[in-house]
């Protein structure tokens, strides 16, 4: 708006100057015509002649005409004030020397033109003419045009202000809403949702924001669930210990054998508590990001063979046969401790949830990108509805059976987490009373983290 105001002002000033210049030129022309007429008619020395001649002109271009003789005395003044007076001013002296000049009095809106009356034939200056003209009409019309222009600008300004206020309100409204919701969430109202209307991008922000709060809610829910599960799992062995200790306390004369038996049970419960805590600590370490991986080139054939060797005594107790089928040597860039832990859990489960004299098959293969490990058993199987849940923390299909075998319900969560950290995947297939198959895939090369992100 400011450049527009300045420009309009400049435009009208230029216009006014132009019209005043044009007016000055026309007055000069008039003065020259009068000067020539006076000379041609030989009226310069006859004041009555000048009087009659000037009255006969009837010009609308000027308001006052003053004619001076060569001695700078006023021989004619249309206002009849200065007739007979001497005008020995600088401009008159200059005019009598042959110079034409014009003056503009801006505050009075007057243009004043002075020009010599020169007899070209005799090459002498007989006097001078002063024409005074008002350009108030030009000034007035420019002023009124200017007022209209400024009025339009002012109306425009008000309109623009109102429109900007309205539109900026429209634009900022969703963000204000968003801010209010963010503050509510910060205050702990995590289930707060936002409903913002606006253009596509703004609605996208709203949808993304709601997705984010959904995710936060899920995380919060699973955290609560986890804390509840941990408390419950840790409390169970402690409760058993308390019951055993209490029953010993109320029987001070109990036989030594009973003490011995109860202490063995207490010891087993403490052992169980320790196992749960150790598993939890392992899970916590695996929850850190993948930068925590200690990657090295590992021969998976050797790794699996060593796990099977370590677990053989456990399998022998149940008379389970373990077969390892390897199609080629597979070298992968992995954190061998974490993958060893993951595979140990899977093979240990295959033993734990197997039948007497059953079998376990471990197959290892690879393509140009991934290593594939399949662990099959002839065990009790997992019910269809439980397959999706077995990787959840503390989930067990049969709590009593798992407890008898020393399970914490954390083994598969640890396995799952370790494989995910390697950008791999694990799948489970099972048929109740027939057996279970776990399929693991691991990239051979360590993916570049930047690409994953
Ligand atoms: P747990 O410590 O109880 O073994 P896991 O997380 O290792 O916990 O396994 C979760 C549950 O999945 C087990 O309690 C068991 O019910 C079931 N499961 C895991 N592996 C097998 C398997 N090979 N055969 C049958 N059931 C299995």
Short mmCIF file of C-alpha atoms and ligand atoms in Angstrom, two decimals:
data_model
loop_
_atom_site.label_atom_id
_atom_site.label_comp_id
_atom_site.label_asym_id
_atom_site.label_seq_id
_atom_site.Cartn_x
_atom_site.Cartn_y
_atom_site.Cartn_z
CA UNK A 1 0.00 0.00 0.00
CA UNK A 2 2.85 2.43 0.82
CA UNK A 3 4.44 2.18 -2.68
CA UNK A 4 0.97 2.59 -4.16
CA UNK A 5 0.37 5.81 -2.16
CA UNK A 6 3.83 7.18 -3.05
CA UNK A 7 3.39 6.31 -6.69
CA UNK A 8 -0.05 7.91 -6.91
CA UNK A 9 1.30 11.07 -5.29
CA UNK A 10 4.23 11.17 -7.71
CA UNK A 11 1.94 10.59 -10.66
CA UNK A 12 -0.38 13.47 -9.74
CA UNK A 13 2.53 15.84 -9.06
CA UNK A 14 4.04 15.02 -12.45
CA UNK A 15 0.67 15.55 -14.06
CA UNK A 16 0.23 18.93 -12.37
CA UNK A 17 3.74 20.01 -13.43
CA UNK A 18 2.98 18.97 -16.98
CA UNK A 19 -0.25 20.99 -17.14
CA UNK A 20 1.39 24.04 -15.54
CA UNK A 21 4.21 23.84 -18.12
CA UNK A 22 1.69 23.62 -20.94
CA UNK A 23 -0.16 26.59 -19.48
CA UNK A 24 3.11 28.57 -19.21
CA UNK A 25 3.89 27.79 -22.86
CA UNK A 26 0.48 28.97 -23.96
CA UNK A 27 0.86 32.21 -21.96
CA UNK A 28 4.27 32.76 -23.56
CA UNK A 29 2.60 32.36 -26.95
CA UNK A 30 -0.05 34.89 -25.94
CA UNK A 31 2.60 37.34 -24.75
CA UNK A 32 4.48 36.99 -28.06
CA UNK A 33 1.31 37.54 -30.08
CA UNK A 34 0.46 40.66 -28.05
CA UNK A 35 4.03 41.92 -28.35
CA UNK A 36 4.04 41.51 -32.16
CA UNK A 37 0.55 43.10 -32.44
CA UNK A 38 1.63 46.13 -30.39
CA UNK A 39 4.70 46.61 -32.56
CA UNK A 40 2.91 46.06 -35.86
CA UNK A 41 0.16 48.46 -34.89
CA UNK A 42 2.75 50.97 -33.55
CA UNK A 43 0.89 51.27 -30.26
CA UNK A 44 3.87 51.21 -27.92
CA UNK A 45 3.86 54.94 -27.35
CA UNK A 46 0.09 55.37 -27.18
CA UNK A 47 -1.39 54.36 -23.88
CA UNK A 48 -4.97 54.87 -25.04
CA UNK A 49 -4.27 52.70 -28.10
CA UNK A 50 -2.82 49.95 -25.86
CA UNK A 51 -5.85 50.27 -23.62
CA UNK A 52 -8.27 49.73 -26.43
CA UNK A 53 -6.24 46.98 -28.01
CA UNK A 54 -5.89 44.95 -24.76
CA UNK A 55 -9.55 45.32 -23.90
CA UNK A 56 -10.35 43.95 -27.33
CA UNK A 57 -8.29 40.75 -26.80
CA UNK A 58 -10.62 39.19 -24.19
CA UNK A 59 -8.29 36.36 -23.33
CA UNK A 60 -9.29 33.68 -20.87
CA UNK A 61 -5.73 32.42 -20.50
CA UNK A 62 -4.53 35.11 -18.09
CA UNK A 63 -5.88 37.24 -15.27
CA UNK A 64 -3.66 40.27 -15.48
CA UNK A 65 -1.59 41.95 -18.16
CA UNK A 66 1.02 44.63 -17.48
CA UNK A 67 2.81 46.45 -20.27
CA UNK A 68 5.99 48.34 -19.56
CA UNK A 69 7.88 50.78 -21.74
CA UNK A 70 11.64 50.71 -22.32
CA UNK A 71 12.17 52.77 -19.16
CA UNK A 72 10.39 50.10 -17.07
CA UNK A 73 7.38 52.31 -16.43
CA UNK A 74 3.98 50.62 -16.42
CA UNK A 75 2.07 52.01 -19.41
CA UNK A 76 -0.79 49.60 -18.98
CA UNK A 77 -2.06 47.46 -16.09
CA UNK A 78 -5.32 45.56 -16.60
CA UNK A 79 -5.91 45.84 -12.84
CA UNK A 80 -5.28 49.59 -13.10
CA UNK A 81 -3.31 49.60 -9.84
CA UNK A 82 0.23 50.06 -11.07
CA UNK A 83 -0.27 52.25 -14.17
CA UNK A 84 2.43 54.95 -14.22
CA UNK A 85 4.56 53.17 -11.64
CA UNK A 86 8.13 52.18 -12.29
CA UNK A 87 8.96 48.43 -12.15
CA UNK A 88 12.71 48.45 -11.73
CA UNK A 89 12.83 44.85 -10.63
CA UNK A 90 15.46 42.31 -11.60
CA UNK A 91 13.08 40.42 -13.90
CA UNK A 92 12.05 43.58 -15.69
CA UNK A 93 15.67 44.69 -16.19
CA UNK A 94 16.46 41.22 -17.56
CA UNK A 95 13.43 41.37 -19.87
CA UNK A 96 14.47 44.79 -21.18
CA UNK A 97 17.79 43.17 -22.01
CA UNK A 98 15.92 40.58 -24.11
CA UNK A 99 15.35 37.67 -21.70
CA UNK A 100 12.01 35.90 -21.33
CA UNK A 101 11.22 34.26 -18.01
CA UNK A 102 8.44 32.49 -16.15
CA UNK A 103 7.83 32.10 -12.41
CA UNK A 104 5.51 29.74 -10.69
CA UNK A 105 4.15 30.59 -7.24
CA UNK A 106 3.03 27.20 -6.01
CA UNK A 107 1.31 28.41 -2.83
CA UNK A 108 -0.80 30.97 -4.76
CA UNK A 109 -1.21 28.73 -7.83
CA UNK A 110 0.04 31.56 -10.04
CA UNK A 111 2.26 31.50 -13.09
CA UNK A 112 3.91 34.73 -14.14
CA UNK A 113 5.46 35.22 -17.56
CA UNK A 114 7.63 38.18 -18.58
CA UNK A 115 8.84 38.68 -22.11
CA UNK A 116 10.44 41.59 -23.97
CA UNK A 117 8.65 43.54 -26.71
CA UNK A 118 11.35 43.39 -29.31
CA UNK A 119 11.33 45.24 -32.61
CA UNK A 120 13.31 42.79 -34.74
CA UNK A 121 13.63 45.21 -37.67
CA UNK A 122 15.16 47.98 -35.61
CA UNK A 123 16.80 45.45 -33.28
CA UNK A 124 15.63 47.37 -30.27
CA UNK A 125 13.59 46.55 -27.19
CA UNK A 126 10.60 48.84 -26.79
CA UNK A 127 9.32 47.44 -23.52
CA UNK A 128 8.10 44.28 -21.82
CA UNK A 129 4.88 42.38 -21.17
CA UNK A 130 4.00 40.68 -17.91
CA UNK A 131 1.19 38.13 -18.01
CA UNK A 132 -0.09 36.70 -14.77
CA UNK A 133 -2.26 33.65 -14.85
CA UNK A 134 -3.80 31.48 -12.17
CA UNK A 135 -3.75 27.74 -12.55
CA UNK A 136 -6.11 27.16 -9.68
CA UNK A 137 -8.43 25.23 -12.02
CA UNK A 138 -5.62 22.74 -12.80
CA UNK A 139 -4.72 22.49 -9.13
CA UNK A 140 -8.34 21.99 -8.12
CA UNK A 141 -9.02 19.30 -10.67
CA UNK A 142 -5.75 17.48 -9.78
CA UNK A 143 -6.62 17.77 -6.10
CA UNK A 144 -10.09 16.32 -6.60
CA UNK A 145 -8.67 13.45 -8.73
CA UNK A 146 -6.06 12.87 -6.05
CA UNK A 147 -8.74 12.71 -3.34
CA UNK A 148 -10.71 10.15 -5.34
CA UNK A 149 -7.55 8.09 -5.87
CA UNK A 150 -6.67 8.21 -2.18
CA UNK A 151 -10.22 7.34 -1.22
CA UNK A 152 -10.03 4.26 -3.45
CA UNK A 153 -6.65 3.37 -1.91
CA UNK A 154 -8.10 3.80 1.56
CA UNK A 155 -11.09 1.58 0.79
CA UNK A 156 -8.68 -0.98 -0.73
CA UNK A 157 -6.54 -0.78 2.38
CA UNK A 158 -9.50 -1.46 4.66
CA UNK A 159 -10.62 -4.32 2.39
CA UNK A 160 -7.12 -5.84 2.32
CA UNK A 161 -6.82 -5.53 6.09
CA UNK A 162 -10.20 -7.19 6.62
CA UNK A 163 -9.43 -9.95 4.11
CA UNK A 164 -5.95 -10.60 5.53
CA UNK A 165 -7.39 -10.72 9.03
CA UNK A 166 -10.02 -13.18 7.85
CA UNK A 167 -7.64 -15.39 5.84
CA UNK A 168 -4.84 -15.34 8.39
CA UNK A 169 -7.46 -16.42 10.91
CA UNK A 170 -8.45 -19.27 8.60
CA UNK A 171 -4.81 -20.34 8.19
CA UNK A 172 -3.82 -20.10 11.83
CA UNK A 173 -7.02 -21.61 13.24
CA UNK A 174 -5.99 -25.26 12.64
CA UNK A 175 -2.53 -24.56 14.10
CA UNK A 176 -4.09 -23.03 17.21
CA UNK A 177 -6.20 -26.17 17.54
CA UNK A 178 -3.09 -28.30 17.08
CA UNK A 179 -1.25 -26.33 19.74
CA UNK A 180 -4.11 -26.74 22.22
CA UNK A 181 -4.13 -30.50 21.60
CA UNK A 182 -0.32 -30.73 21.93
CA UNK A 183 -0.55 -28.91 25.27
CA UNK A 184 -3.29 -31.27 26.45
CA UNK A 185 -1.15 -34.28 25.47
CA UNK A 186 1.84 -32.73 27.25
CA UNK A 187 -0.36 -32.44 30.34
CA UNK A 188 -0.89 -36.21 30.17
CA UNK A 189 -4.16 -36.56 28.18
CA UNK A 190 -2.58 -39.00 25.78
CA UNK A 191 -5.92 -40.12 24.26
CA UNK A 192 -6.62 -36.59 22.95
CA UNK A 193 -7.55 -36.50 19.24
CA UNK A 194 -7.58 -33.62 16.80
CA UNK A 195 -10.13 -32.83 14.07
CA UNK A 196 -8.81 -30.08 11.83
CA UNK A 197 -10.33 -28.89 8.60
CA UNK A 198 -8.41 -26.94 6.02
CA UNK A 199 -6.53 -27.58 2.83
CA UNK A 200 -4.99 -30.94 1.97
CA UNK A 201 -1.65 -30.35 3.75
CA UNK A 202 -3.27 -29.16 6.96
CA UNK A 203 -5.66 -32.14 7.07
CA UNK A 204 -2.64 -34.40 6.40
CA UNK A 205 -0.92 -32.92 9.46
CA UNK A 206 -4.06 -33.65 11.50
CA UNK A 207 -4.19 -37.27 10.31
CA UNK A 208 -0.46 -37.77 10.91
CA UNK A 209 -0.85 -36.23 14.35
CA UNK A 210 -3.71 -38.61 15.22
CA UNK A 211 -1.64 -41.57 14.00
CA UNK A 212 1.17 -40.40 16.23
CA UNK A 213 -1.11 -40.21 19.29
CA UNK A 214 -2.55 -43.66 18.43
CA UNK A 215 0.97 -45.04 18.37
CA UNK A 216 1.78 -43.28 21.65
CA UNK A 217 -1.32 -44.80 23.21
CA UNK A 218 -0.32 -48.25 22.00
CA UNK A 219 3.18 -47.81 23.39
CA UNK A 220 1.75 -46.58 26.68
CA UNK A 221 -0.68 -49.49 26.81
CA UNK A 222 2.02 -52.08 26.10
CA UNK A 223 4.29 -50.43 28.67
CA UNK A 224 1.54 -50.69 31.30
CA UNK A 225 0.88 -54.30 30.29
CA UNK A 226 4.59 -55.08 30.47
CA UNK A 227 4.98 -53.55 33.92
CA UNK A 228 1.91 -55.49 35.11
CA UNK A 229 3.31 -58.73 33.65
CA UNK A 230 6.78 -58.18 35.11
CA UNK A 231 5.32 -57.47 38.55
CA UNK A 232 3.15 -60.55 38.36
CA UNK A 233 5.95 -62.81 37.14
CA UNK A 234 8.39 -61.57 39.76
CA UNK A 235 5.79 -61.87 42.50
CA UNK A 236 4.95 -65.52 41.82
CA UNK A 237 8.30 -67.06 42.94
CA UNK A 238 8.42 -64.65 45.89
CA UNK A 239 4.92 -65.71 47.02
CA UNK A 240 5.98 -69.36 46.84
CA UNK A 241 9.08 -68.60 48.90
CA UNK A 242 6.91 -66.81 51.46
CA UNK A 243 4.43 -69.70 51.72
CA UNK A 244 7.29 -72.19 52.18
CA UNK A 245 9.02 -70.03 54.79
CA UNK A 246 5.74 -69.39 56.65
CA UNK A 247 4.92 -73.06 56.85
CA UNK A 248 8.37 -73.77 58.31
CA UNK A 249 7.95 -70.93 60.82
CA UNK A 250 4.66 -72.25 62.20
CA UNK A 251 6.25 -75.68 62.72
CA UNK A 252 9.31 -75.05 64.86
CA UNK A 253 9.66 -78.79 65.57
CA UNK A 254 9.47 -79.87 61.93
CA UNK A 255 11.84 -82.71 61.03
CA UNK A 256 15.13 -81.93 59.37
CA UNK A 257 14.01 -83.68 56.17
CA UNK A 258 11.09 -81.27 55.83
CA UNK A 259 13.44 -78.32 56.25
CA UNK A 260 15.71 -79.85 53.62
CA UNK A 261 12.84 -80.34 51.17
CA UNK A 262 11.39 -76.86 51.70
CA UNK A 263 14.78 -75.20 51.31
CA UNK A 264 15.30 -77.05 48.04
CA UNK A 265 11.96 -75.63 46.85
CA UNK A 266 12.92 -72.15 48.07
CA UNK A 267 16.20 -72.50 46.20
CA UNK A 268 14.36 -73.48 43.00
CA UNK A 269 12.06 -70.46 43.29
CA UNK A 270 15.04 -68.13 43.79
CA UNK A 271 16.66 -69.74 40.73
CA UNK A 272 13.49 -69.04 38.75
CA UNK A 273 13.39 -65.42 39.91
CA UNK A 274 17.03 -65.08 38.79
CA UNK A 275 16.23 -66.56 35.36
CA UNK A 276 13.33 -64.11 34.84
CA UNK A 277 15.50 -61.15 35.85
CA UNK A 278 18.31 -62.31 33.55
CA UNK A 279 15.88 -62.71 30.63
CA UNK A 280 14.45 -59.25 31.31
CA UNK A 281 17.93 -57.75 31.33
CA UNK A 282 18.68 -59.46 27.99
CA UNK A 283 15.47 -58.01 26.53
CA UNK A 284 16.36 -54.53 27.77
CA UNK A 285 19.75 -54.71 26.03
CA UNK A 286 18.08 -55.87 22.83
CA UNK A 287 15.61 -52.97 23.00
CA UNK A 288 18.41 -50.53 22.31
CA UNK A 289 18.92 -49.50 18.71
CA UNK A 290 20.74 -51.51 16.07
CA UNK A 291 23.96 -49.55 16.50
CA UNK A 292 24.47 -51.75 19.53
CA UNK A 293 25.13 -54.76 17.30
CA UNK A 294 28.61 -56.20 17.43
CA UNK A 295 28.85 -57.34 13.83
CA UNK A 296 31.39 -59.90 12.55
CA UNK A 297 31.55 -62.37 9.66
CA UNK A 298 30.20 -65.59 11.13
CA UNK A 299 30.03 -69.11 9.78
CA UNK A 300 26.43 -70.07 10.50
CA UNK A 301 27.14 -73.79 9.93
CA UNK A 302 29.67 -73.81 12.75
CA UNK A 303 27.45 -71.66 14.96
CA UNK A 304 24.44 -74.02 14.62
CA UNK A 305 26.63 -77.11 15.11
CA UNK A 306 28.01 -75.70 18.35
CA UNK A 307 24.48 -74.89 19.64
CA UNK A 308 23.28 -78.40 18.83
CA UNK A 309 26.32 -79.86 20.57
CA UNK A 310 25.66 -77.77 23.65
CA UNK A 311 21.98 -78.77 23.77
CA UNK A 312 22.53 -82.47 23.02
CA UNK A 313 22.52 -83.57 26.69
CA UNK A 314 19.11 -81.89 27.14
CA UNK A 315 17.76 -83.63 24.03
CA UNK A 316 19.22 -86.98 25.13
CA UNK A 317 17.20 -86.88 28.37
CA UNK A 318 14.02 -87.06 26.26
CA UNK A 319 15.56 -89.36 23.67
CA UNK A 320 15.17 -86.69 20.99
CA UNK A 321 17.17 -87.02 17.80
CA UNK A 322 18.61 -83.79 16.40
CA UNK A 323 19.44 -83.64 12.67
CA UNK A 324 21.33 -80.79 11.00
CA UNK A 325 20.93 -80.40 7.24
CA UNK A 326 23.14 -77.89 5.59
CA UNK A 327 23.15 -77.28 1.82
CA UNK A 328 26.15 -75.03 1.68
CA UNK A 329 28.50 -73.07 3.84
CA UNK A 330 26.76 -69.85 4.89
CA UNK A 331 28.77 -66.85 6.06
CA UNK A 332 26.80 -63.87 7.33
CA UNK A 333 27.60 -60.49 8.87
CA UNK A 334 25.86 -60.86 12.23
CA UNK A 335 26.23 -60.31 15.93
CA UNK A 336 27.04 -63.97 16.70
CA UNK A 337 26.22 -63.73 20.43
CA UNK A 338 22.71 -62.39 19.77
CA UNK A 339 21.94 -64.78 16.90
CA UNK A 340 23.34 -67.68 18.91
CA UNK A 341 20.97 -66.71 21.75
CA UNK A 342 18.03 -66.49 19.33
CA UNK A 343 18.70 -69.90 17.75
CA UNK A 344 19.41 -71.51 21.14
CA UNK A 345 15.98 -70.37 22.36
CA UNK A 346 14.30 -71.86 19.29
CA UNK A 347 16.11 -75.22 19.53
CA UNK A 348 15.64 -75.33 23.31
CA UNK A 349 11.89 -74.79 22.80
CA UNK A 350 11.88 -77.53 20.17
CA UNK A 351 13.30 -79.86 22.84
CA UNK A 352 11.11 -78.55 25.69
CA UNK A 353 7.83 -78.79 23.80
CA UNK A 354 8.67 -82.10 22.07
CA UNK A 355 7.44 -85.62 22.75
CA UNK A 356 9.57 -88.42 24.19
CA UNK A 357 11.78 -89.89 21.45
CA UNK A 358 10.78 -87.20 19.03
CA UNK A 359 13.03 -85.47 16.47
CA UNK A 360 14.29 -81.99 15.59
CA UNK A 361 15.50 -80.94 12.15
CA UNK A 362 17.60 -77.82 11.60
CA UNK A 363 18.08 -76.79 7.96
CA UNK A 364 20.47 -74.11 6.77
CA UNK A 365 20.48 -72.64 3.28
CA UNK A 366 21.04 -69.28 1.60
CA UNK A 367 20.48 -67.31 -1.58
CA UNK A 368 22.61 -64.39 -2.76
CA UNK A 369 21.01 -62.08 -0.20
CA UNK A 370 19.71 -63.96 2.82
CA UNK A 371 20.47 -66.89 5.06
CA UNK A 372 17.53 -69.22 5.78
CA UNK A 373 17.33 -71.33 8.89
CA UNK A 374 14.42 -73.72 9.47
CA UNK A 375 13.85 -75.41 12.83
CA UNK A 376 11.27 -78.23 12.74
CA UNK A 377 10.15 -80.40 15.59
CA UNK A 378 7.78 -83.31 16.13
CA UNK A 379 6.40 -81.70 19.30
CA UNK A 380 3.08 -80.79 20.80
CA UNK A 381 2.45 -77.90 18.39
CA UNK A 382 0.91 -74.51 19.03
CA UNK A 383 -2.84 -73.79 18.71
CA UNK A 384 -3.71 -71.60 15.72
CA UNK A 385 -5.09 -68.75 17.87
CA UNK A 386 -1.82 -68.59 19.86
CA UNK A 387 0.63 -68.42 16.95
CA UNK A 388 0.32 -64.62 16.65
CA UNK A 389 0.92 -64.15 20.36
CA UNK A 390 3.94 -66.36 21.06
CA UNK A 391 6.41 -63.52 20.40
CA UNK A 392 4.75 -61.31 23.02
CA UNK A 393 6.56 -60.90 26.30
CA UNK A 394 5.47 -63.42 28.97
CA UNK A 395 3.06 -65.16 26.61
CA UNK A 396 2.85 -68.91 27.18
CA UNK A 397 0.37 -71.33 25.62
CA UNK A 398 0.32 -73.59 28.65
CA UNK A 399 1.56 -71.78 31.73
CA UNK A 400 1.99 -74.89 33.90
CA UNK A 401 3.92 -76.78 31.27
CA UNK A 402 6.14 -73.81 30.52
CA UNK A 403 6.77 -73.32 34.25
CA UNK A 404 7.63 -76.99 34.71
CA UNK A 405 10.24 -76.71 31.97
CA UNK A 406 11.66 -73.52 33.51
CA UNK A 407 10.18 -71.21 30.84
CA UNK A 408 9.70 -67.53 31.52
CA UNK A 409 7.67 -66.64 28.43
CA UNK A 410 10.45 -64.26 27.36
CA UNK A 411 12.53 -66.61 25.17
CA UNK A 412 10.69 -65.99 21.87
CA UNK A 413 10.51 -62.22 22.53
CA UNK A 414 14.30 -62.22 22.87
CA UNK A 415 14.65 -64.28 19.66
CA UNK A 416 12.23 -62.02 17.77
CA UNK A 417 13.97 -58.83 18.93
CA UNK A 418 17.47 -60.15 18.05
CA UNK A 419 16.33 -61.09 14.52
CA UNK A 420 14.57 -57.75 13.99
CA UNK A 421 17.74 -55.93 15.00
CA UNK A 422 19.46 -57.70 12.10
CA UNK A 423 16.68 -56.58 9.68
CA UNK A 424 15.61 -60.19 9.36
CA UNK A 425 12.29 -61.93 10.04
CA UNK A 426 10.89 -64.98 11.81
CA UNK A 427 7.76 -66.96 10.94
CA UNK A 428 6.01 -69.78 12.71
CA UNK A 429 3.94 -72.64 11.36
CA UNK A 430 2.46 -75.24 13.61
CA UNK A 431 0.01 -78.11 13.78
CA UNK A 432 -1.25 -79.20 17.12
CA UNK A 433 0.11 -82.61 18.20
CA UNK A 434 2.13 -82.86 15.03
CA UNK A 435 4.94 -80.33 15.33
CA UNK A 436 6.15 -76.78 14.89
CA UNK A 437 8.32 -75.12 12.27
CA UNK A 438 10.18 -71.81 12.80
CA UNK A 439 11.60 -70.14 9.72
CA UNK A 440 14.30 -67.50 10.18
CA UNK A 441 15.73 -65.22 7.50
CA UNK A 442 18.80 -63.05 8.02
CA UNK A 443 20.53 -60.74 5.53
CA UNK A 444 24.03 -61.96 4.65
CA UNK A 445 25.40 -58.44 4.44
CA UNK A 446 24.90 -55.83 7.10
CA UNK A 447 22.38 -53.35 5.66
CA UNK A 448 23.69 -49.78 5.51
CA UNK A 449 21.84 -47.94 8.23
CA UNK A 450 21.29 -44.79 6.14
CA UNK A 451 19.35 -46.84 3.57
CA UNK A 452 17.12 -48.34 6.20
CA UNK A 453 16.24 -45.00 7.64
P1 LIG B 1 8.91 -70.12 27.38
O1 LIG B 1 9.97 -69.60 28.26
O2 LIG B 1 7.63 -70.32 28.07
O3 LIG B 1 9.35 -71.25 26.53
P2 LIG B 1 8.91 -68.66 24.90
O4 LIG B 1 8.79 -67.20 24.68
O5 LIG B 1 10.19 -69.30 24.50
O6 LIG B 1 8.60 -68.88 26.41
O7 LIG B 1 7.74 -69.37 24.17
C1 LIG B 1 6.43 -68.87 24.32
C2 LIG B 1 5.42 -70.01 24.24
O8 LIG B 1 5.33 -70.52 22.91
C3 LIG B 1 5.80 -71.20 25.06
O9 LIG B 1 5.35 -71.07 26.37
C4 LIG B 1 5.12 -72.32 24.34
O10 LIG B 1 3.81 -72.43 24.76
C5 LIG B 1 5.10 -71.89 22.89
N1 LIG B 1 6.20 -72.53 22.10
C6 LIG B 1 7.38 -72.00 21.78
N2 LIG B 1 8.09 -72.86 21.02
C7 LIG B 1 7.34 -73.95 20.83
C8 LIG B 1 7.50 -75.20 20.12
N3 LIG B 1 8.62 -75.46 19.44
N4 LIG B 1 6.49 -76.07 20.17
C9 LIG B 1 5.37 -75.82 20.84
N5 LIG B 1 5.13 -74.67 21.52
C10 LIG B 1 6.11 -73.76 21.53
#
